Short mmCIF file of C-alpha atoms in Angstrom, two decimals:
data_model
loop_
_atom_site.label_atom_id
_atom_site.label_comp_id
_atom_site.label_asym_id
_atom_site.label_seq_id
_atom_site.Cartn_x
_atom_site.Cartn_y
_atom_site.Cartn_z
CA UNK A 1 20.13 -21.57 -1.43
CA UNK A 2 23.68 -19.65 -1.63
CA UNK A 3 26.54 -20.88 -0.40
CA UNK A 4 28.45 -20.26 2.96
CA UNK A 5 30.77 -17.59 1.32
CA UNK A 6 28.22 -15.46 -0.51
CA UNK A 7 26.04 -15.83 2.74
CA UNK A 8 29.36 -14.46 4.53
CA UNK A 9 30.29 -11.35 2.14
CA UNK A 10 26.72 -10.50 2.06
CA UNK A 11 26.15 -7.13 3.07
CA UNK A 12 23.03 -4.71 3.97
CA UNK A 13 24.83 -2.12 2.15
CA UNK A 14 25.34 -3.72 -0.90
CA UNK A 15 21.55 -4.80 -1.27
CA UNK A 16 21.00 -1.06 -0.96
CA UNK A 17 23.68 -0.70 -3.86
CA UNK A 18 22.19 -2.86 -6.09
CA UNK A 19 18.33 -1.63 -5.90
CA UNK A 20 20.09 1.82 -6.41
CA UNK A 21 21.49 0.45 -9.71
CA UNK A 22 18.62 -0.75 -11.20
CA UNK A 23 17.39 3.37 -11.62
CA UNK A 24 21.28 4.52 -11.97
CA UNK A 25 21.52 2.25 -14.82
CA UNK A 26 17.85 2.89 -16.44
CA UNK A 27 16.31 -0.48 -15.91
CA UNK A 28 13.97 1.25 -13.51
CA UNK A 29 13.21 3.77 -15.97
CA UNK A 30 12.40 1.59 -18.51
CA UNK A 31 10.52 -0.99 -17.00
CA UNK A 32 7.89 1.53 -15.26
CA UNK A 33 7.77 2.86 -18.45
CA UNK A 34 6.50 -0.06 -20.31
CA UNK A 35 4.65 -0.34 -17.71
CA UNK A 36 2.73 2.74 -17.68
CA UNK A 37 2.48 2.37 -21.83
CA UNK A 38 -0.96 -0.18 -20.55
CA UNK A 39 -4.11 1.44 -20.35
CA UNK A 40 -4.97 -0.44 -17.17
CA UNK A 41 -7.88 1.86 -16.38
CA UNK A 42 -10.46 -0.86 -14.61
CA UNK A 43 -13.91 1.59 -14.39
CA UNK A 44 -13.49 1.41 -18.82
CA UNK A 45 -14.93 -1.76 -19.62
CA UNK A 46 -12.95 -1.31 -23.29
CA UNK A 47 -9.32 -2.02 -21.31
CA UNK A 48 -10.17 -4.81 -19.63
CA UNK A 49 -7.81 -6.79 -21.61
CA UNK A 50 -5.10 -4.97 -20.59
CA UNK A 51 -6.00 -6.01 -16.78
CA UNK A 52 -4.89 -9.70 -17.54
CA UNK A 53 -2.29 -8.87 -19.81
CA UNK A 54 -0.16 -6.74 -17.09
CA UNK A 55 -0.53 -9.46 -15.03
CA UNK A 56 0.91 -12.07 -17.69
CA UNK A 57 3.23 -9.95 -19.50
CA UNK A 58 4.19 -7.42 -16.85
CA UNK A 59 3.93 -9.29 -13.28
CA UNK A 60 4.08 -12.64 -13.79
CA UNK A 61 7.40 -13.62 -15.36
CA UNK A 62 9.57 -10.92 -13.26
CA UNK A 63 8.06 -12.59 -10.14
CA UNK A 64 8.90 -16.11 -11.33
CA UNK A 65 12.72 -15.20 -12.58
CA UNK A 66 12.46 -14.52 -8.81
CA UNK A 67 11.74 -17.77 -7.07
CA UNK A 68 7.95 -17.42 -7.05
CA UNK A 69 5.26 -19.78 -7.91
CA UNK A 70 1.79 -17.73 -9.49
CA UNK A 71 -1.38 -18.15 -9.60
CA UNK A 72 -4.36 -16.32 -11.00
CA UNK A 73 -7.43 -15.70 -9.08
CA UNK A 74 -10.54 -14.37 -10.32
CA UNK A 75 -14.11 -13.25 -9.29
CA UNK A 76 -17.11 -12.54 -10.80
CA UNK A 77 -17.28 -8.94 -9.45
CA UNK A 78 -14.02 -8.03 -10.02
CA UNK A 79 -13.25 -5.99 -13.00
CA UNK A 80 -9.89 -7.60 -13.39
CA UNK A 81 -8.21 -11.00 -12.51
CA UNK A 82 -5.44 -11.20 -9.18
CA UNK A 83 -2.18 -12.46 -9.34
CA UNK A 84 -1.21 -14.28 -5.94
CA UNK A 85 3.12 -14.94 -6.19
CA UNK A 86 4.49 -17.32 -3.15
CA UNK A 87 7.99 -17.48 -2.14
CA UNK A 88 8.54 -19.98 0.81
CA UNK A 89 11.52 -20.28 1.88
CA UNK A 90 10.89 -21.70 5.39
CA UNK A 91 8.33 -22.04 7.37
CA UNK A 92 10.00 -21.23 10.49
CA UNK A 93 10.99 -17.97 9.13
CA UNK A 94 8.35 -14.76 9.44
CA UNK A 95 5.96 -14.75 6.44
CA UNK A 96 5.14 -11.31 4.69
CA UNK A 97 1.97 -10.50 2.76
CA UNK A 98 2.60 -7.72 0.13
CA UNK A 99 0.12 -5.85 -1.67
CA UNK A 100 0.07 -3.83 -4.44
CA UNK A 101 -2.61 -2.47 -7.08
CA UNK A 102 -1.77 -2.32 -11.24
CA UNK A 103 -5.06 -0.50 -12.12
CA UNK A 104 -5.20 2.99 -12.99
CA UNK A 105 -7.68 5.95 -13.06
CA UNK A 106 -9.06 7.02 -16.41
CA UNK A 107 -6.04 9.09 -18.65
CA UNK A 108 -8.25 12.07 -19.58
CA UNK A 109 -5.22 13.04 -21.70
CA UNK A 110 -7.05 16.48 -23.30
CA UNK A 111 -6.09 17.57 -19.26
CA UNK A 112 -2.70 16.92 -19.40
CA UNK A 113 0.11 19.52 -20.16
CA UNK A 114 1.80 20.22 -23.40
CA UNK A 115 4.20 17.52 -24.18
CA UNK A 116 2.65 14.95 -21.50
CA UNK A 117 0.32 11.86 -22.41
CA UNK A 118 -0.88 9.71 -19.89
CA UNK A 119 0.52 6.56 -21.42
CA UNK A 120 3.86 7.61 -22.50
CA UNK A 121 6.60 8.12 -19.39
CA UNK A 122 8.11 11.19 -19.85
CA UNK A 123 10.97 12.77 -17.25
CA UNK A 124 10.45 16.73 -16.72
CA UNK A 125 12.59 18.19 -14.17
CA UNK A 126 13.71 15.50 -12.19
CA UNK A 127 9.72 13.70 -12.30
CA UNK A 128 7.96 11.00 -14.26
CA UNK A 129 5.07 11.66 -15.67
CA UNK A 130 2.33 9.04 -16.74
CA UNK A 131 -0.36 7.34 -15.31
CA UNK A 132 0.04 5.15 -12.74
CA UNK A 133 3.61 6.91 -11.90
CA UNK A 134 2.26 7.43 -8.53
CA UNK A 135 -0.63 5.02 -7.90
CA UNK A 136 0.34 2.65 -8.33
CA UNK A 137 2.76 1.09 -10.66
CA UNK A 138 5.65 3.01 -9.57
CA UNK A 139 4.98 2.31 -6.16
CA UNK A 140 5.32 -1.78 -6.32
CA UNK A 141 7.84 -1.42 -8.83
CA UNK A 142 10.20 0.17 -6.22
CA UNK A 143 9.05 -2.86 -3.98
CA UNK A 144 9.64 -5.46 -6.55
CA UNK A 145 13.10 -3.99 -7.63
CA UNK A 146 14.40 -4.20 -3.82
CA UNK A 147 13.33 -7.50 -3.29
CA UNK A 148 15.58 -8.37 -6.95
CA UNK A 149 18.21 -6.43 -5.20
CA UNK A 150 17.99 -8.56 -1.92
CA UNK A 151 17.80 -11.75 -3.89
CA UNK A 152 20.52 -11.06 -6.12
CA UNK A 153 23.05 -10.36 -2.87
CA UNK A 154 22.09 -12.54 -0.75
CA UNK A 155 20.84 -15.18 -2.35
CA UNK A 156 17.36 -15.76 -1.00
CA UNK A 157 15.24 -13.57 1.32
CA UNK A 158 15.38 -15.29 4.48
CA UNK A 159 11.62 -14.62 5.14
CA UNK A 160 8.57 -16.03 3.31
CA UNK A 161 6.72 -13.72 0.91
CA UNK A 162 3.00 -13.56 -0.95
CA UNK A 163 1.93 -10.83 -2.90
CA UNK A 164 -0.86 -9.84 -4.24
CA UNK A 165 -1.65 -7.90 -6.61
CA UNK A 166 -5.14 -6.27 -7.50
CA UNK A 167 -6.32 -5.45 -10.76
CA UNK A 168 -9.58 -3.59 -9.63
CA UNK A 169 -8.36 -1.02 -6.60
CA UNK A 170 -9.74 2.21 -8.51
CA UNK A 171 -12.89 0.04 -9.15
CA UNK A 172 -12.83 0.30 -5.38
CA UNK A 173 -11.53 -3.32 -4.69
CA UNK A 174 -15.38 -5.12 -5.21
CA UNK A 175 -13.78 -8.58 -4.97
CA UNK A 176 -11.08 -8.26 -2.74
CA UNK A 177 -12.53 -9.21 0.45
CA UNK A 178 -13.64 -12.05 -1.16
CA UNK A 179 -10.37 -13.02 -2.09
CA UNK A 180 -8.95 -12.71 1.00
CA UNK A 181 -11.40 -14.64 2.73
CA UNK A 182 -11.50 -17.13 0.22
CA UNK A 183 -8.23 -18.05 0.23
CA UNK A 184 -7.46 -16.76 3.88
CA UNK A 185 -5.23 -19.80 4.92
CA UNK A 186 -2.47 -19.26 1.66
CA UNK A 187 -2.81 -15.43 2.92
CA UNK A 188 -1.92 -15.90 6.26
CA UNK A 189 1.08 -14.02 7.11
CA UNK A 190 2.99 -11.88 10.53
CA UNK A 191 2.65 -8.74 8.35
CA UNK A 192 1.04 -6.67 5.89
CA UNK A 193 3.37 -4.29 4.15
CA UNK A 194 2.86 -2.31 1.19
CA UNK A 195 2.99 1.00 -0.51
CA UNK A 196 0.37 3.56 -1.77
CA UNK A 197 -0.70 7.03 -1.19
CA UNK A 198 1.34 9.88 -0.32
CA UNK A 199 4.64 10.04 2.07
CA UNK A 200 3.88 13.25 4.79
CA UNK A 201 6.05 15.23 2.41
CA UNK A 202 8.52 15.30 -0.41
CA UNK A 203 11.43 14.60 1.52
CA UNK A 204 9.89 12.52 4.81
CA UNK A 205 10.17 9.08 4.71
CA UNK A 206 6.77 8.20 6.68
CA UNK A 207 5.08 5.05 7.53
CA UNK A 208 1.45 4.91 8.21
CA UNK A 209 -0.81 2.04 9.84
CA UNK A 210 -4.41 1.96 7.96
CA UNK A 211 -6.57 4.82 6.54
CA UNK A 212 -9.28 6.72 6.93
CA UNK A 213 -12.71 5.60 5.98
CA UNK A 214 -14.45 6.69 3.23
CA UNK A 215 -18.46 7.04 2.60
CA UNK A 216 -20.21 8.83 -0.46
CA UNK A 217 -23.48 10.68 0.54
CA UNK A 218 -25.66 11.33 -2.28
CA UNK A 219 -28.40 13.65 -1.94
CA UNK A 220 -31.48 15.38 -4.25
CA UNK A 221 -34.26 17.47 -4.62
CA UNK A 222 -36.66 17.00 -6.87
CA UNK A 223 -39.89 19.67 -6.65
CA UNK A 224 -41.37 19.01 -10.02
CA UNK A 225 -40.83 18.41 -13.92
CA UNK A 226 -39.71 20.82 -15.83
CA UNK A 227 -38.18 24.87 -15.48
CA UNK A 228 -40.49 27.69 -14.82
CA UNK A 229 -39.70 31.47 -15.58
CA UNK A 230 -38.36 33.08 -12.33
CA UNK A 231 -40.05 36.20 -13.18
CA UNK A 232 -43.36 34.93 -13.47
CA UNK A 233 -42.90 32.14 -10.69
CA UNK A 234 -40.36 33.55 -8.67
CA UNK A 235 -41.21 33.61 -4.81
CA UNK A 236 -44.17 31.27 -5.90
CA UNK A 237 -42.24 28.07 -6.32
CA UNK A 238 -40.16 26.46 -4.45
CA UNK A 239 -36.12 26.62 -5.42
CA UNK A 240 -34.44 23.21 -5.39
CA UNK A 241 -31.12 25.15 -5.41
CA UNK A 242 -31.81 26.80 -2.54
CA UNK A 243 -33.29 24.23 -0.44
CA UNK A 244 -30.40 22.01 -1.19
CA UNK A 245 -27.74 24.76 -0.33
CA UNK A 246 -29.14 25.40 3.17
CA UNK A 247 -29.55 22.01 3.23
CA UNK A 248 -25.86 21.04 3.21
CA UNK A 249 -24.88 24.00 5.61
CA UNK A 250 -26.90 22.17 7.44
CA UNK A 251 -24.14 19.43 7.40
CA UNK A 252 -21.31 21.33 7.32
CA UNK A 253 -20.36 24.87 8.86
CA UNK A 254 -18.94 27.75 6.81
CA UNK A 255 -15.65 27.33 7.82
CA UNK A 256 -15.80 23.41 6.43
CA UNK A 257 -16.49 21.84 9.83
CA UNK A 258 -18.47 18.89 10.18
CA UNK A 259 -21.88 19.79 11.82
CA UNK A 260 -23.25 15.66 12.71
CA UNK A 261 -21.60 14.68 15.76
CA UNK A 262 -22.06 10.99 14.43
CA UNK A 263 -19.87 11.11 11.67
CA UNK A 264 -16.73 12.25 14.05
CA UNK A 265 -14.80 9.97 15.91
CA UNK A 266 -15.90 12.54 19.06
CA UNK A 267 -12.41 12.34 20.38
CA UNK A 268 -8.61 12.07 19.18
CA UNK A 269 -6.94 9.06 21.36
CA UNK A 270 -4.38 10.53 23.13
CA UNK A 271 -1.22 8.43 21.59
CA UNK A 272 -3.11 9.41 18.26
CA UNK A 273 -2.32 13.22 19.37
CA UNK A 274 1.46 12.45 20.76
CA UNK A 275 1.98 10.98 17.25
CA UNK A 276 1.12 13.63 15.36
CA UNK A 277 2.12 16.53 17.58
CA UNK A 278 5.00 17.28 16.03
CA UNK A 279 3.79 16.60 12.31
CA UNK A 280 3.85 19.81 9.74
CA UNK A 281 1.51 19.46 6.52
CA UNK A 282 4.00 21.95 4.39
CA UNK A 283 2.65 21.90 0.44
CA UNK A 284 5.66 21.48 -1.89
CA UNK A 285 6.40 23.47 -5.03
CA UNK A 286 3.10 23.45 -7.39
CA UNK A 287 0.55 23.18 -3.98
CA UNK A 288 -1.89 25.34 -2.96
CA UNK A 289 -1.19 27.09 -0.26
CA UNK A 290 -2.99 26.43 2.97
CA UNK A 291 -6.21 27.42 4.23
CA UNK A 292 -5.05 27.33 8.17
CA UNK A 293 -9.16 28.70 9.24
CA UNK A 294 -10.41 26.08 7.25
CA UNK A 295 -11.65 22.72 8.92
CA UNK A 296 -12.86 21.57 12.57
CA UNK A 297 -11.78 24.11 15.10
CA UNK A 298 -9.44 23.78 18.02
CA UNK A 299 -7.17 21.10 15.57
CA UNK A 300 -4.03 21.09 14.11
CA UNK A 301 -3.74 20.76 10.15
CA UNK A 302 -2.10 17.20 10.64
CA UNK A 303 -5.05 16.44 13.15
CA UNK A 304 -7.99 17.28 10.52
CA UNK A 305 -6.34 15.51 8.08
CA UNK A 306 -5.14 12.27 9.45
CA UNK A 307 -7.30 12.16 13.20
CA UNK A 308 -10.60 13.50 12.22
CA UNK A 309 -13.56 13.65 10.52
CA UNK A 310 -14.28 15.68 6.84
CA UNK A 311 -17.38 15.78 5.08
CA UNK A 312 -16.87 17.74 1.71
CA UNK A 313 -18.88 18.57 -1.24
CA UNK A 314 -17.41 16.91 -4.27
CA UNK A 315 -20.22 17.69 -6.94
CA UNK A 316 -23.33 19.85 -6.53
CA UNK A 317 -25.70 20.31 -9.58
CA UNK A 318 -28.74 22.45 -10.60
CA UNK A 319 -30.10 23.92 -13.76
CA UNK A 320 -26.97 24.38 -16.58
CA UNK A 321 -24.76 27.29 -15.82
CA UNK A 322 -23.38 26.78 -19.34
CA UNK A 323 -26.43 27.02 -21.31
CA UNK A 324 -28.63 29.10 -18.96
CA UNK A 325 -32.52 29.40 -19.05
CA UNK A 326 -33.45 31.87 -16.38
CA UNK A 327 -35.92 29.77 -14.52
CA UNK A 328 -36.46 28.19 -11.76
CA UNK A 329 -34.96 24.34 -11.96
CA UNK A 330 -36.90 21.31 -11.33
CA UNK A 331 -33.93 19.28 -9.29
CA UNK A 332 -31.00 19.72 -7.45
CA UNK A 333 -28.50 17.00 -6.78
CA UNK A 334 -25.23 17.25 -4.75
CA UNK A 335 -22.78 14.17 -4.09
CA UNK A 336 -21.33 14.46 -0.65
CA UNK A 337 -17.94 12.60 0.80
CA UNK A 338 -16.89 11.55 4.57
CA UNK A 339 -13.49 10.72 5.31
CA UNK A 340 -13.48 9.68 8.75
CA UNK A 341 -10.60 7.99 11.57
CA UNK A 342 -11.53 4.56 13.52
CA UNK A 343 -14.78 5.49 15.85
CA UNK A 344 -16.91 5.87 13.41
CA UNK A 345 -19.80 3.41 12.55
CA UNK A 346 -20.47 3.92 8.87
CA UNK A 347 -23.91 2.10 9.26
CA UNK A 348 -25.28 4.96 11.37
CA UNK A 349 -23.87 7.81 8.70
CA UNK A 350 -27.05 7.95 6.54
CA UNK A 351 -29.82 7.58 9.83
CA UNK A 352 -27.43 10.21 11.74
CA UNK A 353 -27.67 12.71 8.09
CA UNK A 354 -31.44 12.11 7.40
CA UNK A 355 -32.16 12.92 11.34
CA UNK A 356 -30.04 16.05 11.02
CA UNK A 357 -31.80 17.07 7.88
CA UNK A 358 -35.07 16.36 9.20
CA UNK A 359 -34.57 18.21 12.46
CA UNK A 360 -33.23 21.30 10.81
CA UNK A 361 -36.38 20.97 8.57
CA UNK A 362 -35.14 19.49 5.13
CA UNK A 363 -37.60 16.44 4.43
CA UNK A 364 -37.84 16.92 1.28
CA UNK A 365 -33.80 16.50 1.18
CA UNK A 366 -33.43 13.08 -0.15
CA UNK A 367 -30.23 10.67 0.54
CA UNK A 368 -30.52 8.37 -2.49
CA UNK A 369 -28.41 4.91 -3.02
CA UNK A 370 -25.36 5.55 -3.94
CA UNK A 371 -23.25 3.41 -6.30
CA UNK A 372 -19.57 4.60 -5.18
CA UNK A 373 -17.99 1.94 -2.94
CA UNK A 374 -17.28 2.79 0.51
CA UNK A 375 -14.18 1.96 2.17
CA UNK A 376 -14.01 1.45 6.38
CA UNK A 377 -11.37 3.03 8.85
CA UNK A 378 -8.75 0.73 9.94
CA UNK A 379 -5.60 1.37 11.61
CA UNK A 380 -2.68 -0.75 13.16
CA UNK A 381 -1.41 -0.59 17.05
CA UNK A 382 0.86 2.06 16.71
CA UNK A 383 2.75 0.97 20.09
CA UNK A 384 3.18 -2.57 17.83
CA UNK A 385 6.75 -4.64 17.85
CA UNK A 386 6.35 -4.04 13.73
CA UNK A 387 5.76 -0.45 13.64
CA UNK A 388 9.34 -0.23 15.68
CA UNK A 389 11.09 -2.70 13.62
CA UNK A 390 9.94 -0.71 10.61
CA UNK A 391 10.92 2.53 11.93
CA UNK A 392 14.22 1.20 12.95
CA UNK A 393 15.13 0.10 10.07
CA UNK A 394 14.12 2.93 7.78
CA UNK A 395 16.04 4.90 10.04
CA UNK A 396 19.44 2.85 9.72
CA UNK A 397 18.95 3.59 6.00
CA UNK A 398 17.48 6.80 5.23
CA UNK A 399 19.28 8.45 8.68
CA UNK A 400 17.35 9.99 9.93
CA UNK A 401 13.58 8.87 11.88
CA UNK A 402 10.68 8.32 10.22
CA UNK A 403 7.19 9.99 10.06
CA UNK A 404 4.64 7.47 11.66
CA UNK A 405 1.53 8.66 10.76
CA UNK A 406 -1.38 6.45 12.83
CA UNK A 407 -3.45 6.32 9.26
CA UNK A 408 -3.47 7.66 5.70
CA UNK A 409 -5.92 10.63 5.44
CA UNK A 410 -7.29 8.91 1.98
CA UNK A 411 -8.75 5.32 2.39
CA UNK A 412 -7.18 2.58 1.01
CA UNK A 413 -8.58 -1.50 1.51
CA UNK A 414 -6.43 -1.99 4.73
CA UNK A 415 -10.01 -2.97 6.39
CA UNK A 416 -9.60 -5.83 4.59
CA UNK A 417 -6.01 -7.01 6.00
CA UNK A 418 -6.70 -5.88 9.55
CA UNK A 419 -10.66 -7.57 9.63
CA UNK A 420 -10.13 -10.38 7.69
CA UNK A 421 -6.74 -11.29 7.68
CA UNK A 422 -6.10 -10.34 11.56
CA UNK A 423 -2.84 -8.19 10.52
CA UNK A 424 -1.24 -5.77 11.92
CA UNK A 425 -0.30 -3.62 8.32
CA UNK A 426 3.13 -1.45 7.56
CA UNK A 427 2.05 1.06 4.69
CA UNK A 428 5.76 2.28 3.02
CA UNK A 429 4.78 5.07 0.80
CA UNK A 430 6.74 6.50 -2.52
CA UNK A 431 4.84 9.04 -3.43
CA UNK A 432 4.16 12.74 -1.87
CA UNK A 433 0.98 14.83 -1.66
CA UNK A 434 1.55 16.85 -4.59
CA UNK A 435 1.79 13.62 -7.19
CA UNK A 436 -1.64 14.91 -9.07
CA UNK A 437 -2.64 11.20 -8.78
CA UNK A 438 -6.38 10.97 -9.99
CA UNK A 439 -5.58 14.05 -11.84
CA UNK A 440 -3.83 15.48 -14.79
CA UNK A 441 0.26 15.51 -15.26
CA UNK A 442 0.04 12.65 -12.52
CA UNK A 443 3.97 12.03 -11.76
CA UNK A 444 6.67 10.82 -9.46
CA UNK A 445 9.45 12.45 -8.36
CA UNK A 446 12.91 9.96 -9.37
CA UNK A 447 14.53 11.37 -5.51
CA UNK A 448 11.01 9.58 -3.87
CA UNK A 449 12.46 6.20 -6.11
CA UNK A 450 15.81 6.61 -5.35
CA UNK A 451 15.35 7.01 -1.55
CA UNK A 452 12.64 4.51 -1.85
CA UNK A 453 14.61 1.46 -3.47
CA UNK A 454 17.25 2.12 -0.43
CA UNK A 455 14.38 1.59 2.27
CA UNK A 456 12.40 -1.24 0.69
CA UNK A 457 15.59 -2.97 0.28
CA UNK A 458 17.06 -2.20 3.66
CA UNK A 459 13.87 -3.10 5.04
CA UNK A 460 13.33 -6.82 3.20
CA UNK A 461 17.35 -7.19 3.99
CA UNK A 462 15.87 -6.50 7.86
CA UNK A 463 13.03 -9.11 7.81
CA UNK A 464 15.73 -11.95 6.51
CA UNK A 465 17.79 -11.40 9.27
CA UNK A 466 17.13 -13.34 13.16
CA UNK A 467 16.05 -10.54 15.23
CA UNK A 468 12.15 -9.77 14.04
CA UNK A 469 8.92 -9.24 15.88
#
């Protein structure tokens, strides 16, 4: 515990200083970087290894320099091992859960742009790129380096903190709700906040309370072996192509709007709409533009995105358009996504599909298993005490008000804290829609970090002082 004078000459501001520092000075720099240099991709079996060893070289002996006992959790269907750090300080103080993910998407480096590898941090024009820049190493590194910052200043936190951290998120967390469960009474906490996905915009600072759901659809077609000559069968045989196509339109209107009533929420609750009435989606430099005709009439952009339903096509396949054969194919197969709000029941998607199909005459449409984990909708009372404290004190920093954005519009295991856990959950991100996570020349843009240490460690400054929810 500090002493009486450092508690005294303690300041908010110069918590804020100090987190600043760390990227002013380059530690930031170089410790995302070394941390991005680990292939930590969990769906390639080959860099498992590198799972535990971020956790043991990376996580585990910056979180104990801080005050924090460790522990490493595993599970059998988990790709990866968890790290679980405690700080208690006293129990009469608020306790914080923190979570963060160290797993990354494959690199697919042949993708990336001259000059950029996926596991070498390099700065371009005021952004890192690398792997795991946006999602999600950079993300809890901000977080970790403002809780350093508050330590350092004050001298302790003046809350209670676990965090855990996930080694198997783009797996699509098999094990986590296991883990929480498991070990539900060391989890137990007044708060869930963390940081992933994308801020509203580039410059917005934005909370969000949950995310949408997400459910993969997989559907085929499959009229016989083998391709037949379309001159000499053609208009005898049936097309798979075809019957798939109509099939899916079937599903979703030509302007991209979801045609099953059952995968909608049916209605946008109205403080959903008051919250995100005066939202703008605006792309930043390197976007696509817009497609304002596009999506479930009678909406705003921010309402189709972060209050409604979207069923997309993600892959579609039939015969080989690269090596063509002029006949008629045997199969068509098509994977389907819903992202969907809290209303929906994701156990009555695939009955509420295969009637739709069937009515519009499509039997022979089938929806087979599919092996992509599906996340659920969640999302936090917006109205909450800890949505306003959050708010508030982003605000004192940043100066100006938040975004508060009722969920993320990708999906994200916040199910998991708000079902199991019983949590109301604070999402802080420090990243922006254009990061290309997932993709090629994935990167982060250093003004995000900047502004970003200055929140997280205005915000943990916040939570050590009397006056919280």
């Amino acid at each position: 515990m500090p002493d009486t004078t450092q508690e005294r000459t303690a300041t908010r501001d110069a918590a804020i200083a100090a987190a600043r520092e760390t990227l002013e000075s380059g530690r930031f720099r170089e410790d995302l970087a070394r941390r991005v240099a680990m292939p930590t991709v969990s769906r390639e079996e080959e860099h498992w290894p590198e799972l535990e060893r971020y956790l043991r070289e990376e996580m585990m002996p910056l979180y104990e320099r801080l005050g924090f006992s460790c522990e490493i959790l595993r599970h059998d269907k988990a790709p990866g091992p968890f790290l679980l750090a405690e700080r208690i300080e006293d129990p009469a103080r608020p306790s914080v859960l923190m979570y963060g993910h160290g797993d990354v998407v494959t690199g697919i480096p042949e993708q990336w742009s001259e000059g950029l590898d996926p596991w070498e941090m390099t700065e371009r024009d005021g952004r890192w790129y690398g792997r795991g820049t946006a999602d999600n190493k950079g993300q809890h590194s901000v977080n970790l380096a403002a809780l350093e910052a508050v330590l350092a200043v004050r001298g302790r936190l003046g809350f209670n903190l676990k965090y855990l951290v996930e080694m198997g998120e783009e797996y699509g967390s098999p094990a986590l709700d296991a883990i929480c469960a498991g070990h539900k009474g060391r989890l137990a906490a007044d708060v869930l906040i963390a940081s992933d996905g994308p801020r509203m915009s580039l410059e917005d600072p934005t909370i969000f309370l949950g995310s949408r759901g997400g459910i993969n659809l997989h559907l085929e077609v499959v009229a016989r072996e083998g391709f037949h000559h379309s001159g000499n069968w053609g208009g005898l045989l049936a097309n798979p192509g075809v019957e798939l196509s109509h099939a899916i339109a079937a599903l979703i209107g030509p302007t991209g709007e979801c045609l099953v009533p059952e995968l909608t929420p049916g209605e946008i609750p109205q403080n959903v709409r008051d919250a995100l009435k005066d939202c703008t989606i605006t792309p930043a430099e390197g976007d696509p533009p817009l497609d304002p005709w596009w999506g479930a009439p009678g909406l705003t952009q921010a309402e189709r995105v972060y209050a409604w339903s979207t069923l997309e096509v993600m892959e579609i396949e039939v015969g080989n358009l690269a090596k063509p054969l002029y006949a008629i194919p045997p199969w068509a197969r098509a994977r389907l996504q819903l992202r969907h709000p809290v209303g929906v029941d994701q156990s009555q998607v695939e009955p509420a599909v295969r009637r739709k199909l069937d009515a519009a005459g499509f039997e022979r449409v089938k929806i087979v298993p599919a092996p992509d984990a599906s996340f659920p909708a969640s999302r936090s009372d917006l109205d909450g005490p800890w949505v306003r404290f959050a708010a508030a004190s982003l605000e004192r920093t940043a100066g100006r008000a938040p975004v508060i954005l009722p969920n993320l519009g990708g999906s994200l295991p916040n199910a998991i804290f708000t079902n199991i856990l019983g949590l109301p959950t604070i999402w802080v991100p420090h990243s922006y829609p254009g990061c290309r996570q997932h993709g090629a020349n994935e990167h982060l843009p250093v003004s995000i970090v900047r502004e970003g240490l200055g929140l997280m460690a205005g915000l943990f400054w916040d939570l050590g002082e009397t006056d919280v929810p």
